[in-house]
Coordinates of C-alpha atoms in Angstrom, one line a residue:
Chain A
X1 CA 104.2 94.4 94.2
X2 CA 101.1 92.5 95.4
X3 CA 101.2 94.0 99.1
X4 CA 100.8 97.8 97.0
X5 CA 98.5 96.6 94.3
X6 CA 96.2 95.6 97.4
X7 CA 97.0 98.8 99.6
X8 CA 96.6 100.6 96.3
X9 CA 93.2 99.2 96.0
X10 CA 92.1 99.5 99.4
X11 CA 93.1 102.9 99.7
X12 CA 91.5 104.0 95.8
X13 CA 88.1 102.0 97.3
X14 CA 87.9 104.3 100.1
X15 CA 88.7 107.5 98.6
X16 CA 85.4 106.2 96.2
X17 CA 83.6 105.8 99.0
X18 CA 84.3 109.2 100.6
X19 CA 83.7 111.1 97.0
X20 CA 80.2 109.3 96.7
X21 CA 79.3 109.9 99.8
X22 CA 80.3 113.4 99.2
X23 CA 77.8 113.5 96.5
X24 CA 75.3 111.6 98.1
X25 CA 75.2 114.3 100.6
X26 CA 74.9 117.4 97.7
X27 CA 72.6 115.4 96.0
X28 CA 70.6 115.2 98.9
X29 CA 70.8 118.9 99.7
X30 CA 71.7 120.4 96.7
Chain B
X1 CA 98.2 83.2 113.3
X2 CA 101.4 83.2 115.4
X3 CA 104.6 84.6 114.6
X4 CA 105.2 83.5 111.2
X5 CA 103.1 80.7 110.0
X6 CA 103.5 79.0 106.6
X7 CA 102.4 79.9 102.9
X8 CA 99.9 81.4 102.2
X9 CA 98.8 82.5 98.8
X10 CA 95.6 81.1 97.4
X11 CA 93.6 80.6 93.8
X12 CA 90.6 79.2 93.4
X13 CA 89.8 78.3 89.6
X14 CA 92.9 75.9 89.5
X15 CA 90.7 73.6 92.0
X16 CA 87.4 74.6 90.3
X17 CA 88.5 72.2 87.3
X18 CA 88.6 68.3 88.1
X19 CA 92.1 68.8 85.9
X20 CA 94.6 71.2 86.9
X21 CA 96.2 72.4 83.8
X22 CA 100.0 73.1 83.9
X23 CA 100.8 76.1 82.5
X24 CA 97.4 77.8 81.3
X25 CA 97.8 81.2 81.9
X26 CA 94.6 82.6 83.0
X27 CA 93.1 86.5 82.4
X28 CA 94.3 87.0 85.9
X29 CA 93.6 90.8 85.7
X30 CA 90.8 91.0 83.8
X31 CA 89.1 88.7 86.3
X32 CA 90.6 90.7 89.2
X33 CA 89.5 93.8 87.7
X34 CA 85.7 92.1 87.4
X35 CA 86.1 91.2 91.1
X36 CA 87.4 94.6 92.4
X37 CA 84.4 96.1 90.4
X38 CA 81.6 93.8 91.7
X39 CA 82.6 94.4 95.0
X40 CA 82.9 98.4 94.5
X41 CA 79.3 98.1 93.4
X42 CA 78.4 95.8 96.3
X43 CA 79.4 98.3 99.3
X44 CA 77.7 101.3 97.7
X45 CA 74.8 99.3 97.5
X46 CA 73.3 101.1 100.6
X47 CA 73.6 104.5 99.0
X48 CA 72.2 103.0 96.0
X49 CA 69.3 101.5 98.2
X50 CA 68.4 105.0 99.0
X51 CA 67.0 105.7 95.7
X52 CA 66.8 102.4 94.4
X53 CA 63.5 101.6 96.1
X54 CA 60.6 103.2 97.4
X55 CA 60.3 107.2 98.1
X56 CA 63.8 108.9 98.7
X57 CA 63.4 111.2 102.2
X58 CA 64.7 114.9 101.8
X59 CA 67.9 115.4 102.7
X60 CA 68.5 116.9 106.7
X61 CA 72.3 119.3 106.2
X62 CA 74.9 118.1 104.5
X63 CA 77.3 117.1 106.9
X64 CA 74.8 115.3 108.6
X65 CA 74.1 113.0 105.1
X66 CA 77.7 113.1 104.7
X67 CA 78.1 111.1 107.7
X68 CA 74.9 108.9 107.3
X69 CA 76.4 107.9 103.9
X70 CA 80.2 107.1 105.9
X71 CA 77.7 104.8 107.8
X72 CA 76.2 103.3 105.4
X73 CA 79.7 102.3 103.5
X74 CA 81.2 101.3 106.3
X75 CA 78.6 98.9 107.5
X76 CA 78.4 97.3 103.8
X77 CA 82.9 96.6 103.5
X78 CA 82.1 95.3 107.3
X79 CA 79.5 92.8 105.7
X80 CA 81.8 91.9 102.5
X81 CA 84.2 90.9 105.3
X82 CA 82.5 88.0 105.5
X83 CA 82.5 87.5 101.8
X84 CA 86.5 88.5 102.1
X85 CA 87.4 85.9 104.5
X86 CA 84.8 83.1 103.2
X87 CA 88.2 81.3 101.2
X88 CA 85.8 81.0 98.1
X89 CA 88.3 79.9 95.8
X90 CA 86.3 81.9 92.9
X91 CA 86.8 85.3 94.8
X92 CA 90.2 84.8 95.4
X93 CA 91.7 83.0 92.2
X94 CA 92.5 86.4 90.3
X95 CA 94.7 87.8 93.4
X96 CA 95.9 84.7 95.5
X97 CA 94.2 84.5 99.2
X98 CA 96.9 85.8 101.0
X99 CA 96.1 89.1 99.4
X100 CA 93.1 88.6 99.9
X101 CA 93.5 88.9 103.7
X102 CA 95.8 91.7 103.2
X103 CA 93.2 93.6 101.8
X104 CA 90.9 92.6 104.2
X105 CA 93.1 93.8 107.0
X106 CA 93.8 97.6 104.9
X107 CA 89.6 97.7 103.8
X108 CA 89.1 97.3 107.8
X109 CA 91.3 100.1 109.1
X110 CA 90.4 102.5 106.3
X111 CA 86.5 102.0 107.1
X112 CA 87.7 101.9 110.6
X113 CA 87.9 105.6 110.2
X114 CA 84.5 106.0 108.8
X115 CA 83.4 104.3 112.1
X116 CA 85.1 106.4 114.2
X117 CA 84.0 109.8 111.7
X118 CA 80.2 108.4 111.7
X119 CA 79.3 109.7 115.2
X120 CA 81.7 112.3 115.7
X121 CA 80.6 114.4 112.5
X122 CA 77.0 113.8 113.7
X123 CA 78.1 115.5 117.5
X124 CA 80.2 118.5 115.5
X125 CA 76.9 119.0 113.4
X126 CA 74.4 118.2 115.9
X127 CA 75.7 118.3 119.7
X128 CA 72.5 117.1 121.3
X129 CA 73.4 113.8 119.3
X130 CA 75.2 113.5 122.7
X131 CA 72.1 112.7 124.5
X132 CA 71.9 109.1 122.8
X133 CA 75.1 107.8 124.3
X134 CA 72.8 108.4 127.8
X135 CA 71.3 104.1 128.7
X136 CA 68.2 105.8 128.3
X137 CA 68.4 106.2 125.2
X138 CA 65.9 104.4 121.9
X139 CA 67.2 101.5 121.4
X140 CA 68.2 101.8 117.9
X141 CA 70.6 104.4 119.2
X142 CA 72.1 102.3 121.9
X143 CA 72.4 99.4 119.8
X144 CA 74.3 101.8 116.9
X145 CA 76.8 102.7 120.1
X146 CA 77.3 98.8 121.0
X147 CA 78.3 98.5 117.3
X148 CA 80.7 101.0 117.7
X149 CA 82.1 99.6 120.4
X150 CA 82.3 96.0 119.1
X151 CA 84.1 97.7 116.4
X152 CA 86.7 99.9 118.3
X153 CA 87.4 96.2 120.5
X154 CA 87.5 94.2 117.4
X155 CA 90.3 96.9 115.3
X156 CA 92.0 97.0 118.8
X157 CA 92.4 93.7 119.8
X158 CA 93.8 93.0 115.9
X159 CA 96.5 95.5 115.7
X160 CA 97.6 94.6 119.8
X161 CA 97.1 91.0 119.8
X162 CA 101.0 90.0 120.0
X163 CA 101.4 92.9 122.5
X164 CA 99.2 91.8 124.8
X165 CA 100.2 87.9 123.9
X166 CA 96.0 87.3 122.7
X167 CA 96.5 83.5 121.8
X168 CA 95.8 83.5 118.0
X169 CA 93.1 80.5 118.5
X170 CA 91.6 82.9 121.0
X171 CA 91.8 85.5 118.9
X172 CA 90.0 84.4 115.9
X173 CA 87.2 83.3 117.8
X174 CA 86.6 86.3 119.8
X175 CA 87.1 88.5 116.0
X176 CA 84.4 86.0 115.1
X177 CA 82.5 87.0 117.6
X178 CA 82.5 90.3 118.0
X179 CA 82.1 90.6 113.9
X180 CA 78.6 89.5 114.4
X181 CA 77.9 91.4 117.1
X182 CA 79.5 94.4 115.4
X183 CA 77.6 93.9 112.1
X184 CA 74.4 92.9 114.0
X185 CA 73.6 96.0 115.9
X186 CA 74.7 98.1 113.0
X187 CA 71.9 96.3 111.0
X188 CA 69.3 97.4 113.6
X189 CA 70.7 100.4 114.2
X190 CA 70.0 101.4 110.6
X191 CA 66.4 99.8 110.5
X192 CA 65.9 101.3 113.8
X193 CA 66.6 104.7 112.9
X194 CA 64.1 104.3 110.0
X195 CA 65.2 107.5 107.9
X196 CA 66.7 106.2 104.5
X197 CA 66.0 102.8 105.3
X198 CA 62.4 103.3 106.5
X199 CA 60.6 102.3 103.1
X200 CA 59.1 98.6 103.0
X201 CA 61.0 98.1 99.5
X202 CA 64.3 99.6 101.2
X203 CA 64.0 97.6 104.4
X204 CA 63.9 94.6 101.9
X205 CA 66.9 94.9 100.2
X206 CA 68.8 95.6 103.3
X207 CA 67.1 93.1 105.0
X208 CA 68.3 90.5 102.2
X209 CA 72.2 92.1 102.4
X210 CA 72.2 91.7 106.1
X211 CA 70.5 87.7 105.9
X212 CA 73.5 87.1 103.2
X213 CA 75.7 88.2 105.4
X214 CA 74.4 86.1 108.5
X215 CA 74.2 83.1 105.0
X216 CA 78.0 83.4 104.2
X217 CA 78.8 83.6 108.1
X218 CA 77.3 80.2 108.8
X219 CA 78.5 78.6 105.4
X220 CA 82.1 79.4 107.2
X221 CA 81.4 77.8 110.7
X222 CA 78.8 75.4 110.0
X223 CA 78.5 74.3 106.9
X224 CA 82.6 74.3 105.9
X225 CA 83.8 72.4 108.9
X226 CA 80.8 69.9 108.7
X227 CA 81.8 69.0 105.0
X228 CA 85.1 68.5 106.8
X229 CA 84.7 66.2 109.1
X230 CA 83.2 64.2 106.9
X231 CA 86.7 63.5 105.1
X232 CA 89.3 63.5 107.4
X233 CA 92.8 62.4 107.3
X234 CA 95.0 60.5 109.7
X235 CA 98.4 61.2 110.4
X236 CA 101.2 58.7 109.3
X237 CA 104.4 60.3 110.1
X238 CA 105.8 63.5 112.2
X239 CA 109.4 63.3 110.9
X240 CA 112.3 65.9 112.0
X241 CA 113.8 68.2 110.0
X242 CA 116.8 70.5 110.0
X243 CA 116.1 73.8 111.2
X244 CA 113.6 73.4 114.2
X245 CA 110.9 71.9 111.8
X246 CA 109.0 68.8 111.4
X247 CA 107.5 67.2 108.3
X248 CA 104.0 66.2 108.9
X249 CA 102.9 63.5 106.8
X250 CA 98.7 62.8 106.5
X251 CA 96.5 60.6 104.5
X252 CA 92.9 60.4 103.8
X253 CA 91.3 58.3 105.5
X254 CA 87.9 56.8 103.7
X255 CA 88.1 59.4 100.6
X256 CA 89.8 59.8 97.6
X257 CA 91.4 63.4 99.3
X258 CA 92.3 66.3 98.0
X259 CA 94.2 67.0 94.7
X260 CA 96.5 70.5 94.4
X261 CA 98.6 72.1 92.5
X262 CA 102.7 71.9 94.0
X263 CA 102.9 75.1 95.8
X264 CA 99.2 75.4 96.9
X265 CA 98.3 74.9 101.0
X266 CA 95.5 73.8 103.2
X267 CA 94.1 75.0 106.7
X268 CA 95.0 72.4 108.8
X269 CA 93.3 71.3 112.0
X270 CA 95.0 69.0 114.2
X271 CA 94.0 68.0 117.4
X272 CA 90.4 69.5 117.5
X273 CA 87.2 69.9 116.2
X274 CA 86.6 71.8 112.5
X275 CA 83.9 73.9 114.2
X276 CA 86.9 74.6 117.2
X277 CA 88.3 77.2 115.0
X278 CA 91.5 76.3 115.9
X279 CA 92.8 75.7 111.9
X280 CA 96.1 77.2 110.7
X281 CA 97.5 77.2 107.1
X282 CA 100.5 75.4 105.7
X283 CA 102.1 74.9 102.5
X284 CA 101.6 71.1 101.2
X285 CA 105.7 70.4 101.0
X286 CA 105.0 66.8 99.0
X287 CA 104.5 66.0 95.4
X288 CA 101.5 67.2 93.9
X289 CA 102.2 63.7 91.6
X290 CA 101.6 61.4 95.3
X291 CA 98.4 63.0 96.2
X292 CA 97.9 59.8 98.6
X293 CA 100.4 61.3 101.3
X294 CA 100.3 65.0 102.1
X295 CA 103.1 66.2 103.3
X296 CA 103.4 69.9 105.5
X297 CA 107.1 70.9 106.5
X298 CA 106.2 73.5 109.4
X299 CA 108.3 75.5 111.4
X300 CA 108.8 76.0 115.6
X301 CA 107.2 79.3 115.2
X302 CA 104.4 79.6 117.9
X303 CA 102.1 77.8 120.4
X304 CA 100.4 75.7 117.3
X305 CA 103.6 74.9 115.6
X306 CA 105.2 73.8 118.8
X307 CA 102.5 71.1 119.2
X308 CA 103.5 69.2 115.7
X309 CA 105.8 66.8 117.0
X310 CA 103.7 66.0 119.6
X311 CA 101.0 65.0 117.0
X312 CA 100.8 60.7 116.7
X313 CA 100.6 58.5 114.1
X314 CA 96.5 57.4 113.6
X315 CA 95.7 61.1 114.9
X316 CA 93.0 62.6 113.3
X317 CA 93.5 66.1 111.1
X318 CA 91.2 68.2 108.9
X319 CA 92.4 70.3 105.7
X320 CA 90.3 72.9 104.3
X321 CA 91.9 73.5 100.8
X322 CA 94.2 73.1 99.0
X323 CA 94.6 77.1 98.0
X324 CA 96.8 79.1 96.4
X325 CA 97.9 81.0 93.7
X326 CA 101.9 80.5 94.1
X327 CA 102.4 77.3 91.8
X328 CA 104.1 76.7 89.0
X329 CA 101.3 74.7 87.3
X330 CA 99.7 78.3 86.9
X331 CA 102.5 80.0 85.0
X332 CA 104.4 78.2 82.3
X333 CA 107.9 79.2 81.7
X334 CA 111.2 77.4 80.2
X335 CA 113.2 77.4 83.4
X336 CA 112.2 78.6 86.8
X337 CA 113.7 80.5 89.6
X338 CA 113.0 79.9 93.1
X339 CA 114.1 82.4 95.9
X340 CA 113.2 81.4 99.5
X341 CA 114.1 82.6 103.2
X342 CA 113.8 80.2 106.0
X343 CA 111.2 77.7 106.4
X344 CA 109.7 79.5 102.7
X345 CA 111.3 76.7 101.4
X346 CA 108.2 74.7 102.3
X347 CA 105.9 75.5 99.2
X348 CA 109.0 75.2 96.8
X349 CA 110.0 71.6 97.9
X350 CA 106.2 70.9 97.1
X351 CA 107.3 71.8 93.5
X352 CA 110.5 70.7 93.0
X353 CA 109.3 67.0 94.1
X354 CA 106.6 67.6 92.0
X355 CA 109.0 68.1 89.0
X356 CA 111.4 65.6 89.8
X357 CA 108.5 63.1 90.3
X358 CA 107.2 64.2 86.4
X359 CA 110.8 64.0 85.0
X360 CA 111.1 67.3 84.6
X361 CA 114.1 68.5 82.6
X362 CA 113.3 72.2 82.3
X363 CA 116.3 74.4 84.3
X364 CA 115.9 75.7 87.5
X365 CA 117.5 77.8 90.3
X366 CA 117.2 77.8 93.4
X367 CA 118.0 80.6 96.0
X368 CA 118.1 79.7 99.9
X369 CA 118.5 81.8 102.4
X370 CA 119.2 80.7 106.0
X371 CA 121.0 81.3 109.0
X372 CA 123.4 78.7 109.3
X373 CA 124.3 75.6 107.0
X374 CA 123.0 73.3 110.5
X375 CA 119.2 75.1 110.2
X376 CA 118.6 74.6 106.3
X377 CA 116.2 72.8 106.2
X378 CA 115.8 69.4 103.6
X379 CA 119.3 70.4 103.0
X380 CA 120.1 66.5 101.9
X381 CA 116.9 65.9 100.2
X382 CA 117.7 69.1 98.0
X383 CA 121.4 67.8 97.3
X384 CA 119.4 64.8 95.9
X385 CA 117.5 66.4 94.0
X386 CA 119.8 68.3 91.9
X387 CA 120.5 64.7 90.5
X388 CA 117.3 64.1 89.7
X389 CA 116.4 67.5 88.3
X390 CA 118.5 70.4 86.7
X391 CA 118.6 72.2 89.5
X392 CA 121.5 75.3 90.6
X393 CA 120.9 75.2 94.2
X394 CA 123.1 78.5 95.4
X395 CA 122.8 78.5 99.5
X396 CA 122.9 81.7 101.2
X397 CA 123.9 81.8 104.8
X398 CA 124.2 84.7 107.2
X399 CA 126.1 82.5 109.5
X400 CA 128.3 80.3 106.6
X401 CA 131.1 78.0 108.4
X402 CA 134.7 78.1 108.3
X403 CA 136.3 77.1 104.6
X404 CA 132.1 78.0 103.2
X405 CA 132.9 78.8 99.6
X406 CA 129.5 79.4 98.8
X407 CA 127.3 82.6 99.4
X408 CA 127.0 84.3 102.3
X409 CA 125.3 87.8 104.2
X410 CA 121.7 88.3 101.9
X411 CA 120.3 87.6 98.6
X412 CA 121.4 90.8 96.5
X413 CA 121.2 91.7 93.1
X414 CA 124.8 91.3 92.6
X415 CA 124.1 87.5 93.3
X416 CA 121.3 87.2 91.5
X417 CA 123.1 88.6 88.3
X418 CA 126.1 86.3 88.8
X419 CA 123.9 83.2 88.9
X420 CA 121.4 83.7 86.7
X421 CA 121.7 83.2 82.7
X422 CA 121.3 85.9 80.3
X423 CA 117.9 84.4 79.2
X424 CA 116.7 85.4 82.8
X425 CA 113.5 87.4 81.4
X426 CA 112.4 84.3 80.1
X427 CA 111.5 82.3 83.7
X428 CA 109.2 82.9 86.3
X429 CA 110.5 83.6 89.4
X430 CA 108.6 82.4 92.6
X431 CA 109.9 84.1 96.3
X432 CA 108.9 82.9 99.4
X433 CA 110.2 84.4 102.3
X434 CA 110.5 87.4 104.7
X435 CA 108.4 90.1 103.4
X436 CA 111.4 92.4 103.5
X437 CA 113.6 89.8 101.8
X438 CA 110.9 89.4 98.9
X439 CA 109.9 93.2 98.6
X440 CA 114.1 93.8 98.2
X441 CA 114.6 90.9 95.8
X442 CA 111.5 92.1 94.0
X443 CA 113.3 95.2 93.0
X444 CA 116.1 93.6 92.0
X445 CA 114.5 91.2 89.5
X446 CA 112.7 94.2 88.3
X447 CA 116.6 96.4 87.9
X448 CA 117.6 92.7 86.0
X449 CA 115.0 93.0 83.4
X450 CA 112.7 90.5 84.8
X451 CA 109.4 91.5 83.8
X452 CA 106.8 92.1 86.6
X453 CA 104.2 89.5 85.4
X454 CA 106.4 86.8 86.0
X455 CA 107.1 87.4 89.6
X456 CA 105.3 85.6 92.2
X457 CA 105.1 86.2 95.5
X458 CA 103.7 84.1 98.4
X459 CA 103.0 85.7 102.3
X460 CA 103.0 84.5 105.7
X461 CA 101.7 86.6 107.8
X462 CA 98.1 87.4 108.0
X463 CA 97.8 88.7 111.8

């Protein structure tokens, strides 16, 4: 259950860091 | 790390405190939640640095800021690296270390592909981007390829190390290495390019992430090993055990050592120099009641583990520790259930000595899985100790031997269900073995009605 909470997380934080740097491109050329 | 190497899960608060407690339960996951936050926040710093200081330039297309933002994250989880793999017990108390690592090693390949998507977005928006892979390029640009590169070797040489037989020692000095260099040139790639990071103010603060960076880096290779070399320990015994593995028995030598929790481990460094790099972790197999005498049951299981019974009495060793989040002094219970495979046993006779040595009387179970009845090893110390504790030891053997009454093939859920009581809910269960064999038995505590919480889980293998 660890090993998935871990991939889990590692997976959610990159998927948060593709979505804000998503918006970090609109909001730089909205 | 070669092959299989021993324990591995690590806390940090237990140690934190001059007293252990047994059995405080701690807000594990409101603490791991704060962590997992914190560090969210700290590797979108760069974006935030963008408008967090000075003017904010105008944005170029989108796709190209799409992939200057990639950039930016990936070069700030490529500096918590070196937070990820600093063993600060206070990072790593809410998840155990060896998860740590394990997210370490997932983080890495997933910002892996933001390396790799970084320049190739920039070539599908902008082909003349092409021109800076040229050696006449700026600088800036050349030193943003050498990054790259570092990067590709560095994810390369991790995933093929056992296929192309990298000596782990070797290894983790040359992932050292080229994690600098990596991290380095990326930092002067960015300043170089001088775009969003060309304001004084923003230059600052990424000048003050990348100096924190190169702060944590030496804390790890200077300042750690030099605390440990100033308390060493000295080998008293190198005793054979059953199953290709050898107890090896240390003691301080001029300090008051190290005090753990039964389960916990220590980076050991035998042989060498802290600064060599050459460190490896095993699970502390003795009492937790005689910290005088550490004992490390290790297993034949690569070139470092083959070495042990060559190791001498009066040798010099070096611990880094103890870690660890797999103990039972961190999760009261009235009974507990141990389930090992192999040489998982290691951590589990830390604890069982460590309850027989407090008089314990609470029950306890213990599943272990092995080959044959000849390889288990501490088979007669464990016989013992059923005297001295109330222990159900049930043997599993893949191999059992003529006339073996006992268990034999895997752990299953049929098993587990025979053996254990109809209060099962009620213990905590630690498993220490195989990852397959713990993953399995994992859902079959969870089909007994063994709540989640009180399953713990210890790794072994990092690279």
């Amino acid at each position: 259950m660890r090993l998935w909470l871990a991939r889990i997380c590692a997976v959610t934080i990159g998927v948060v860091l593709v979505v804000l740097s998503v918006l970090f491109a609109l909001i730089q050329n909205p | 790390m070669e092959g299989i190497r021993w324990p591995f899960a690590m806390t940090g608060n237990d140690m934190l405190s001059a007293t252990p407690e047994p059995g405080r339960r701690r807000p594990h996951i409101l603490l791991g939640s704060l962590w997992i936050g914190a560090y969210l926040l700290l590797v979108v710093s760069p974006l935030l640095f963008v408008w967090l200081a000075g003017d904010t330039p105008p944005g170029t297309t989108r796709g190209w800021d799409f992939s200057i933002a990639l950039g930016f994250c990936a070069l700030s989880v490529m500096g918590s690296m070196f937070l990820l793999t600093a063993r600060f017990r206070w990072t790593a108390s809410a998840f155990g270390i060896d998860i740590v690592y394990y997210f370490h090693r997932w983080i890495a390949l997933i910002v892996f592909g933001f390396v790799l998507a970084h320049p190739l977005i920039l070539i599908g928006v902008e082909p003349l981007v092409l021109e800076y892979l040229k050696p006449d390029a700026p600088w800036h640009m050349l030193a943003g390829v050498a990054a790259w590169l570092a990067l590709v070797l560095l994810v390369v040489l991790s995933i093929g190390r056992k296929l192309i037989r990298l000596h782990y020692d070797a290894w983790r000095r040359v992932h050292a290495g080229l994690a600098v260099l990596a991290v380095g040139l990326a930092v002067a790639h960015v300043l170089g390019v001088n775009y969003y990071a060309g304001d004084p103010g923003k230059r600052e603060l990424w000048m003050i992430m990348a100096v924190s960076w190169l702060v944590l880096w030496l804390h790890v290779r200077i300042v750690r090993p030099a605390l440990m070399q100033r308390r060493p320990y000295r080998v008293t015994a190198v005793t054979a055990e059953r199953g290709d593995a050898w107890t090896l028995t240390v003691q301080p030598d001029g300090h008051d050592g190290l005090r753990f929790l039964p389960g916990q481990f220590a980076w050991l460094t035998l042989g060498s120099s802290p600064f060599a790099m050459r460190e490896h972790p095993f699970s502390i197999s003795s009492s937790a009641e005689r910290p005088g005498q550490l004992g490390f049951t290790i297993k034949r299981l690569g070139d470092f583990t083959a070495t042990i019974p060559d190791a001498v009495p009066g040798q010099r060793v070096f611990l880094d520790g103890p870690f660890g989040a797999f103990s039972i002094d961190r999760h009261a219970a009235p009974g507990y259930v141990f389930i090992t495979g192999g040489i998982g046993i290691a951590p589990v006779l830390g604890m069982l000595r460590t309850l027989a040595d407090r008089g314990d009387r609470r029950p306890l179970w213990l599943f272990y899985a092995y080959r044959t009845l000849e390889r288990l090893t501490a088979y007669e110390e464990l016989e013992s100790l059923k005297k001295a504790l109330k222990l159900h030891v049930v043997y599993v053997l893949v191999e059992p031997p003529p006339q073996w009454a006992g268990e034999s093939g895997c752990v299953t859920q049929e098993m587990l269900d025979r053996h254990l009581p109809a209060t099962r809910a009620e213990y905590d269960y630690f498993l220490c073995g195989p990852t397959a064999m713990t993953t399995l038995v994992e859902k079959y505590l969870s089909s007994l009605g063994v709540p989640m919480t009180r399953v713990h889980t210890e790794l072994f293998e990092m690279v």
